[in-house]
Structure formats: structure tokens, C-alpha cells
Short mmCIF file of C-alpha atoms in Angstrom, two decimals:
data_model
loop_
_atom_site.label_atom_id
_atom_site.label_comp_id
_atom_site.label_asym_id
_atom_site.label_seq_id
_atom_site.Cartn_x
_atom_site.Cartn_y
_atom_site.Cartn_z
CA UNK M 1 0.88 38.74 -17.98
CA UNK M 2 4.59 39.29 -17.57
CA UNK M 3 4.01 42.24 -15.26
CA UNK M 4 1.73 40.11 -13.05
CA UNK M 5 4.32 37.35 -12.94
CA UNK M 6 7.00 39.86 -12.03
CA UNK M 7 4.99 41.24 -9.07
CA UNK M 8 4.34 37.70 -7.80
CA UNK M 9 8.04 36.83 -7.92
CA UNK M 10 9.02 40.10 -6.22
CA UNK M 11 6.67 39.14 -3.38
CA UNK M 12 8.57 35.91 -2.91
CA UNK M 13 6.81 33.33 -5.05
CA UNK M 14 8.32 30.03 -6.05
CA UNK M 15 5.94 27.90 -8.16
CA UNK M 16 2.86 29.75 -6.91
CA UNK M 17 0.98 29.81 -10.21
CA UNK M 18 -1.02 26.78 -11.11
CA UNK M 19 -1.36 27.51 -14.81
CA UNK M 20 1.84 28.75 -16.44
CA UNK M 21 3.20 26.95 -19.47
CA UNK M 22 6.81 26.87 -18.17
CA UNK M 23 8.79 28.19 -15.21
CA UNK M 24 11.31 29.69 -17.59
CA UNK M 25 8.65 32.08 -18.92
CA UNK M 26 8.62 34.18 -15.80
CA UNK M 27 12.18 33.58 -14.78
CA UNK M 28 13.19 35.09 -18.08
CA UNK M 29 10.55 37.82 -17.83
CA UNK M 30 12.06 39.29 -14.68
CA UNK M 31 15.71 38.42 -15.37
CA UNK M 32 16.05 36.39 -12.19
CA UNK M 33 18.79 38.13 -10.30
CA UNK M 34 21.29 35.65 -8.90
CA UNK M 35 24.52 33.98 -9.95
CA UNK M 36 22.71 30.95 -11.32
CA UNK M 37 20.79 32.76 -14.05
CA UNK M 38 23.15 31.53 -16.77
CA UNK M 39 22.64 27.93 -15.65
CA UNK M 40 18.98 27.92 -16.60
CA UNK M 41 19.95 28.16 -20.26
CA UNK M 42 22.03 24.96 -20.07
CA UNK M 43 20.49 21.77 -21.46
CA UNK M 44 19.39 20.23 -18.15
CA UNK M 45 16.24 18.15 -18.34
CA UNK M 46 14.03 16.05 -16.13
CA UNK M 47 13.47 12.55 -17.46
CA UNK M 48 11.84 9.20 -16.72
CA UNK M 49 13.72 6.05 -17.77
CA UNK M 50 12.51 2.57 -18.61
CA UNK M 51 12.63 1.60 -14.94
CA UNK M 52 10.29 4.48 -14.07
CA UNK M 53 13.11 6.42 -12.33
CA UNK M 54 12.76 10.20 -12.53
CA UNK M 55 16.10 12.03 -12.71
CA UNK M 56 17.61 15.32 -13.68
CA UNK M 57 20.04 14.94 -16.58
CA UNK M 58 22.65 17.42 -17.86
CA UNK M 59 22.70 19.86 -14.92
CA UNK M 60 26.11 21.54 -14.61
CA UNK M 61 27.04 22.53 -11.09
CA UNK M 62 29.86 24.97 -10.33
CA UNK M 63 33.10 23.54 -8.96
CA UNK M 64 32.86 22.31 -5.35
CA UNK M 65 29.15 23.19 -5.29
CA UNK M 66 26.70 21.04 -3.39
CA UNK M 67 23.35 20.76 -5.19
CA UNK M 68 20.24 19.24 -3.73
CA UNK M 69 16.69 18.76 -5.03
CA UNK M 70 13.30 19.00 -3.39
CA UNK M 71 11.03 16.64 -5.33
CA UNK M 72 7.30 17.17 -5.07
CA UNK M 73 4.27 15.50 -6.59
CA UNK M 74 0.73 16.79 -6.88
CA UNK M 75 -0.83 13.32 -6.80
CA UNK M 76 0.22 9.80 -5.78
CA UNK M 77 3.49 9.51 -3.92
CA UNK M 78 7.15 10.03 -4.63
CA UNK M 79 10.13 8.31 -2.96
CA UNK M 80 13.91 8.44 -3.38
CA UNK M 81 15.50 5.65 -5.40
CA UNK M 82 18.24 5.30 -2.81
CA UNK M 83 18.19 5.91 0.93
CA UNK M 84 20.75 8.74 1.04
CA UNK M 85 22.24 9.04 4.53
CA UNK M 86 22.03 12.82 4.31
CA UNK M 87 18.25 12.59 4.12
CA UNK M 88 17.76 9.23 5.80
CA UNK M 89 15.89 10.63 8.78
CA UNK M 90 13.34 12.24 6.49
CA UNK M 91 12.89 9.02 4.50
CA UNK M 92 12.29 7.03 7.63
CA UNK M 93 9.87 9.51 9.16
CA UNK M 94 6.72 7.89 10.51
CA UNK M 95 3.40 8.98 8.87
CA UNK M 96 5.30 10.38 5.87
CA UNK M 97 2.69 11.05 3.19
CA UNK M 98 5.39 11.12 0.51
CA UNK M 99 4.19 14.21 -1.28
CA UNK M 100 7.82 15.39 -1.21
CA UNK M 101 11.32 14.10 -0.65
CA UNK M 102 14.86 15.52 -0.84
CA UNK M 103 17.88 14.02 -2.69
CA UNK M 104 21.18 15.05 -4.09
CA UNK M 105 21.23 16.23 -7.72
CA UNK M 106 22.74 12.94 -8.85
CA UNK M 107 19.92 10.85 -7.35
CA UNK M 108 16.37 10.47 -8.46
CA UNK M 109 12.94 9.36 -7.36
CA UNK M 110 10.20 6.93 -8.29
CA UNK M 111 6.55 7.92 -8.52
CA UNK M 112 3.55 5.66 -7.88
CA UNK M 113 -0.18 6.24 -8.04
CA UNK M 114 -1.32 5.58 -4.45
CA UNK M 115 -2.05 8.79 -2.56
CA UNK M 116 -2.34 9.47 1.16
CA UNK M 117 -5.90 10.78 0.54
CA UNK M 118 -7.06 7.27 -0.37
CA UNK M 119 -7.33 7.90 -4.08
CA UNK M 120 -5.34 6.50 -7.00
CA UNK M 121 -3.87 9.01 -9.47
CA UNK M 122 -3.13 7.81 -12.97
CA UNK M 123 -1.39 10.99 -14.03
CA UNK M 124 0.49 13.55 -11.93
CA UNK M 125 3.12 16.24 -12.30
CA UNK M 126 6.43 15.92 -10.49
CA UNK M 127 8.36 19.09 -9.68
CA UNK M 128 12.08 19.32 -8.92
CA UNK M 129 13.20 22.43 -7.04
CA UNK M 130 16.95 22.66 -7.37
CA UNK M 131 18.93 24.50 -4.72
CA UNK M 132 22.54 25.02 -3.60
CA UNK M 133 23.66 24.07 -0.12
CA UNK M 134 26.39 25.81 1.83
CA UNK M 135 27.71 23.69 4.72
CA UNK M 136 29.10 26.78 6.44
CA UNK M 137 25.79 28.70 6.39
CA UNK M 138 24.42 27.27 9.62
CA UNK M 139 21.31 26.06 7.77
CA UNK M 140 20.40 22.40 7.39
CA UNK M 141 20.44 20.55 4.07
CA UNK M 142 16.72 21.23 3.49
CA UNK M 143 17.12 25.03 3.34
CA UNK M 144 16.26 26.30 -0.13
CA UNK M 145 17.13 29.97 0.18
CA UNK M 146 19.86 29.50 -2.42
CA UNK M 147 17.32 28.68 -5.08
CA UNK M 148 18.79 27.63 -8.44
CA UNK M 149 16.03 26.56 -10.77
CA UNK M 150 13.15 24.19 -11.11
CA UNK M 151 11.54 21.98 -13.69
CA UNK M 152 8.54 19.65 -14.02
CA UNK M 153 7.57 16.46 -15.76
CA UNK M 154 4.08 14.94 -16.10
CA UNK M 155 4.07 11.20 -15.58
CA UNK M 156 1.37 8.58 -16.10
CA UNK M 157 0.80 4.96 -15.03
CA UNK M 158 0.26 2.85 -18.13
CA UNK M 159 -0.66 -0.69 -17.02
CA UNK M 160 1.77 -0.50 -14.15
CA UNK M 161 4.61 1.12 -16.06
CA UNK M 162 5.48 4.71 -15.23
CA UNK M 163 6.08 6.83 -18.34
CA UNK M 164 6.32 10.46 -19.35
CA UNK M 165 2.88 11.62 -20.30
CA UNK M 166 2.21 12.77 -23.85
CA UNK M 167 0.08 15.57 -22.44
CA UNK M 168 1.85 17.99 -20.14
CA UNK M 169 -0.28 19.16 -17.21
CA UNK M 170 0.08 21.98 -14.69
CA UNK M 171 1.31 21.29 -11.18
CA UNK M 172 -1.73 20.91 -8.89
CA UNK M 173 -3.87 19.46 -11.69
CA UNK M 174 -3.49 15.65 -11.49
CA UNK M 175 -5.86 12.95 -12.87
CA UNK M 176 -7.69 10.52 -10.60
CA UNK M 177 -8.11 6.89 -11.65
CA UNK M 178 -11.85 7.09 -11.28
CA UNK M 179 -11.95 9.36 -14.31
CA UNK M 180 -13.99 12.14 -12.71
CA UNK M 181 -12.48 15.57 -13.12
CA UNK M 182 -15.18 17.45 -11.25
CA UNK M 183 -13.32 17.92 -8.00
CA UNK M 184 -11.12 20.36 -6.17
CA UNK M 185 -9.35 19.64 -2.91
CA UNK M 186 -7.38 21.21 -0.08
CA UNK M 187 -5.11 18.56 1.40
CA UNK M 188 -2.56 18.33 4.21
CA UNK M 189 1.01 17.59 3.23
CA UNK M 190 2.46 17.86 6.72
CA UNK M 191 1.46 18.06 10.38
CA UNK M 192 3.84 18.30 13.28
CA UNK M 193 3.50 17.51 16.96
CA UNK M 194 2.95 21.11 17.87
CA UNK M 195 -0.14 21.41 15.66
CA UNK M 196 1.26 23.20 12.64
CA UNK M 197 -0.55 21.90 9.56
CA UNK M 198 0.55 22.68 6.00
CA UNK M 199 -1.90 22.58 3.14
CA UNK M 200 -1.79 22.49 -0.66
CA UNK M 201 -4.56 22.83 -3.22
CA UNK M 202 -5.26 20.69 -6.28
CA UNK M 203 -8.05 20.27 -8.77
CA UNK M 204 -9.07 17.72 -11.41
CA UNK M 205 -10.88 20.39 -13.45
CA UNK M 206 -9.73 21.15 -17.01
CA UNK M 207 -7.43 24.17 -16.89
CA UNK M 208 -7.32 26.09 -20.16
CA UNK M 209 -6.30 29.57 -18.96
CA UNK M 210 -2.72 30.70 -19.56
CA UNK M 211 -2.56 32.26 -16.12
CA UNK M 212 -4.58 31.32 -13.03
CA UNK M 213 -3.42 32.33 -9.59
CA UNK M 214 -4.03 30.33 -6.40
CA UNK M 215 -5.67 32.21 -3.54
CA UNK M 216 -6.39 31.17 0.01
CA UNK M 217 -9.16 32.58 2.21
CA UNK M 218 -10.71 32.06 5.62
CA UNK M 219 -13.46 33.64 7.67
CA UNK M 220 -10.90 34.09 10.45
CA UNK M 221 -7.37 35.50 10.50
CA UNK M 222 -5.68 32.06 10.72
CA UNK M 223 -3.81 31.79 7.42
CA UNK M 224 -0.01 31.93 7.33
CA UNK M 225 2.41 31.72 4.49
CA UNK M 226 4.67 28.67 4.69
CA UNK M 227 8.35 29.48 4.95
CA UNK M 228 9.02 27.46 1.80
CA UNK M 229 12.61 28.57 1.44
CA UNK M 230 13.36 27.16 4.93
CA UNK M 231 12.48 23.68 3.59
CA UNK M 232 9.65 21.33 4.31
CA UNK M 233 11.59 19.14 6.77
CA UNK M 234 12.03 18.59 9.71
CA UNK M 235 8.95 20.79 9.91
CA UNK M 236 7.06 23.21 7.74
CA UNK M 237 7.37 26.57 9.46
CA UNK M 238 5.47 29.85 9.27
CA UNK M 239 6.91 32.85 7.48
CA UNK M 240 6.76 35.48 10.21
CA UNK M 241 6.33 38.36 7.71
CA UNK M 242 3.03 36.99 6.41
CA UNK M 243 0.88 35.39 9.05
CA UNK M 244 -2.51 35.50 10.71
CA UNK M 245 -4.32 36.68 7.60
CA UNK M 246 -7.75 35.89 6.20
CA UNK M 247 -6.52 36.22 2.59
CA UNK M 248 -3.24 35.06 1.11
CA UNK M 249 -2.58 35.38 -2.59
CA UNK M 250 -0.18 33.58 -4.94
CA UNK M 251 1.29 31.10 -2.48
CA UNK M 252 1.06 27.39 -3.23
CA UNK M 253 1.31 26.27 0.41
CA UNK M 254 -0.11 27.71 3.63
CA UNK M 255 0.50 26.70 7.23
CA UNK M 256 -1.95 27.10 10.12
CA UNK M 257 -1.77 26.49 13.85
CA UNK M 258 -4.68 24.11 14.47
CA UNK M 259 -4.56 24.98 18.18
CA UNK M 260 -6.24 28.22 17.27
CA UNK M 261 -7.92 27.15 14.03
CA UNK M 262 -9.77 23.90 14.86
CA UNK M 263 -13.31 23.96 13.49
CA UNK M 264 -12.66 26.90 11.18
CA UNK M 265 -12.96 26.76 7.41
CA UNK M 266 -10.25 27.32 4.83
CA UNK M 267 -10.99 27.96 1.15
CA UNK M 268 -8.74 27.64 -1.88
CA UNK M 269 -9.63 28.82 -5.36
CA UNK M 270 -8.13 30.15 -8.58
CA UNK M 271 -8.48 33.63 -9.94
CA UNK M 272 -7.57 35.22 -13.25
CA UNK M 273 -5.05 38.02 -13.80
CA UNK M 274 -7.58 40.84 -13.75
CA UNK M 275 -9.09 39.64 -10.47
CA UNK M 276 -5.63 39.30 -8.92
CA UNK M 277 -4.85 43.00 -9.56
CA UNK M 278 -7.65 44.07 -7.21
CA UNK M 279 -7.85 40.99 -4.94
CA UNK M 280 -6.41 42.82 -1.90
CA UNK M 281 -9.82 44.49 -1.67
CA UNK M 282 -11.54 41.08 -1.65
CA UNK M 283 -12.63 38.55 -4.19
CA UNK M 284 -16.28 38.19 -5.18
CA UNK M 285 -17.76 34.67 -5.28
CA UNK M 286 -18.37 34.91 -9.02
CA UNK M 287 -14.62 35.33 -9.64
CA UNK M 288 -13.56 32.26 -7.68
CA UNK M 289 -12.83 29.31 -9.92
CA UNK M 290 -12.71 25.64 -8.90
CA UNK M 291 -13.22 26.44 -5.21
CA UNK M 292 -12.40 23.91 -2.53
CA UNK M 293 -12.87 24.10 1.22
CA UNK M 294 -11.79 22.19 4.30
CA UNK M 295 -12.65 22.34 7.99
CA UNK M 296 -9.58 22.26 10.23
CA UNK M 297 -9.80 19.23 12.49
#
């Protein structure tokens, strides 16, 4: 398993694996090579307080360092506690689906169960991607190329009060209020005026495997890897080195240009480690777990 994780990270993965017990497992496995490696051993934690506010506690930044966080949820919605002027434009964006939001490391977010897909989610996982920002780099404050670390917390709505769940779940595996876990879904997290649409995958199915890897497929060469490091705002952009494919492995977001993809189908599914090793040659239907599909509109 460690060798598979290593290869995924070498290829540029962030949290691309739906079923891994902890991010630190594969960061440690490959000795993540940047100046922040020592920081991941410090006692930082992601918590939810009595007010339902989700924050990062105990993170130690280096002197004069600017640290930001990309918060993401796999179900429901997530919003900043405060309207930080640095990210105010993002927070006031029309048609914001609130699957993600940026804040400073000192700030936090609140989660609620209402989702842009029309469903209520009683339990979801919130992910915090921590990154360093250099004002002199020429990049905006959403650029995550200076990746530091990330952590997750599973939260649940108990009679209107948001609490940390007793049962930790994997990111992309939330619980719907209706109680039915027999579903898998590809859903849009962003669409810009030029027709670039960015998708994620999630499933309500019970996930027991230690390692399942998300795969994307289409009958046409329309799939592009999202340039995740560039940030998800003001737009989700395409990574030029991995675009116009009919199969993309181990990436948790993809972006397509619907101007050339309208009416075409996209599939998302999970595969095990053995299948991943030979997936470049194609994946048989019998190996695709919890498959979902969507027609680009």
C-alpha cells in the first residue's frame, strides 16, 4: 500500500484517495520533502466547539509566515465564521454552492446540513488544506502551491447542534438525512462564465477497504485534471499537463469545458490497489466499485 501511495503523491496528488485512515500515513511513508515536514509532528488539531465552530488549534507557523486554509466539505455547506476582507469577494460570490471557502489560519468555519444538490446531510467530513502564502510571489491568496499539511474532522448534526462525530468517515463518504446509503454521485462544485465545470465524486456506500482510489472515465477525451494547487477561486482552472483524456486516475477533482462536452457522459468510480496498478490499460466493469455517472448539461 505504501508504494501505491508514494506513486500517487509523486504524480501530484493531494487528498486523492477516498479511503485512507489518515493523511499522515502517506505523508510519512514518502517523507514529504519540503521545509514544513517537521510541522506535521506538532500537536495541531482540528476541532469543533460548543458553538459548532470548526477551527485549527495548536498550529505553529514560522515567524512572519502567512498561513491560509482551504476548507472543504463533502456534504452540506461550509461558511467562514467571519467575513475576512482578504477573501470577502469569494464569500460574496453569487451562486456560491459553499462546498469550499478560504480563511486565515486563525479563523474557522461553520458547517450546516443543507446541500446545493437539494439533499440534507446529517454527517459529513470537513477537510482543511493548510498552505503558506508569499505576498511577493505574484500569486493570489488562493494559490496552494506552498502546501503545508491537511487534516479532517467528521461532524454530525444532532438535533440542530453540530458536533464531532463519534465515527470518523472518509472524505467523499457523507451521510444523507434520508438514511439511504445506496447512492453514488458526481456533482459540480464550480462553474464559471466561460463554461469550465469542476466536478467531485461522493458516495453513501459503506467503505470498508483500507485503500480505494478514485477514477474518472468518459467515452470521449474531455476529462482534465483540475489545477488544484492554483486554488479553487476565482476560478477552477485546468492543469495543462493532464487534459483532454478519457481516463484520469487518483485525482479528486476534474474540470471539463462544457462547450465541447455537452451531452457527453462522465463516470466516477473506486478501484482497489491491484486494479490501480494496471488501470492505464483500462478498467473492466467488474472492477469498478460504487460507480456514478453524469451527463454534461
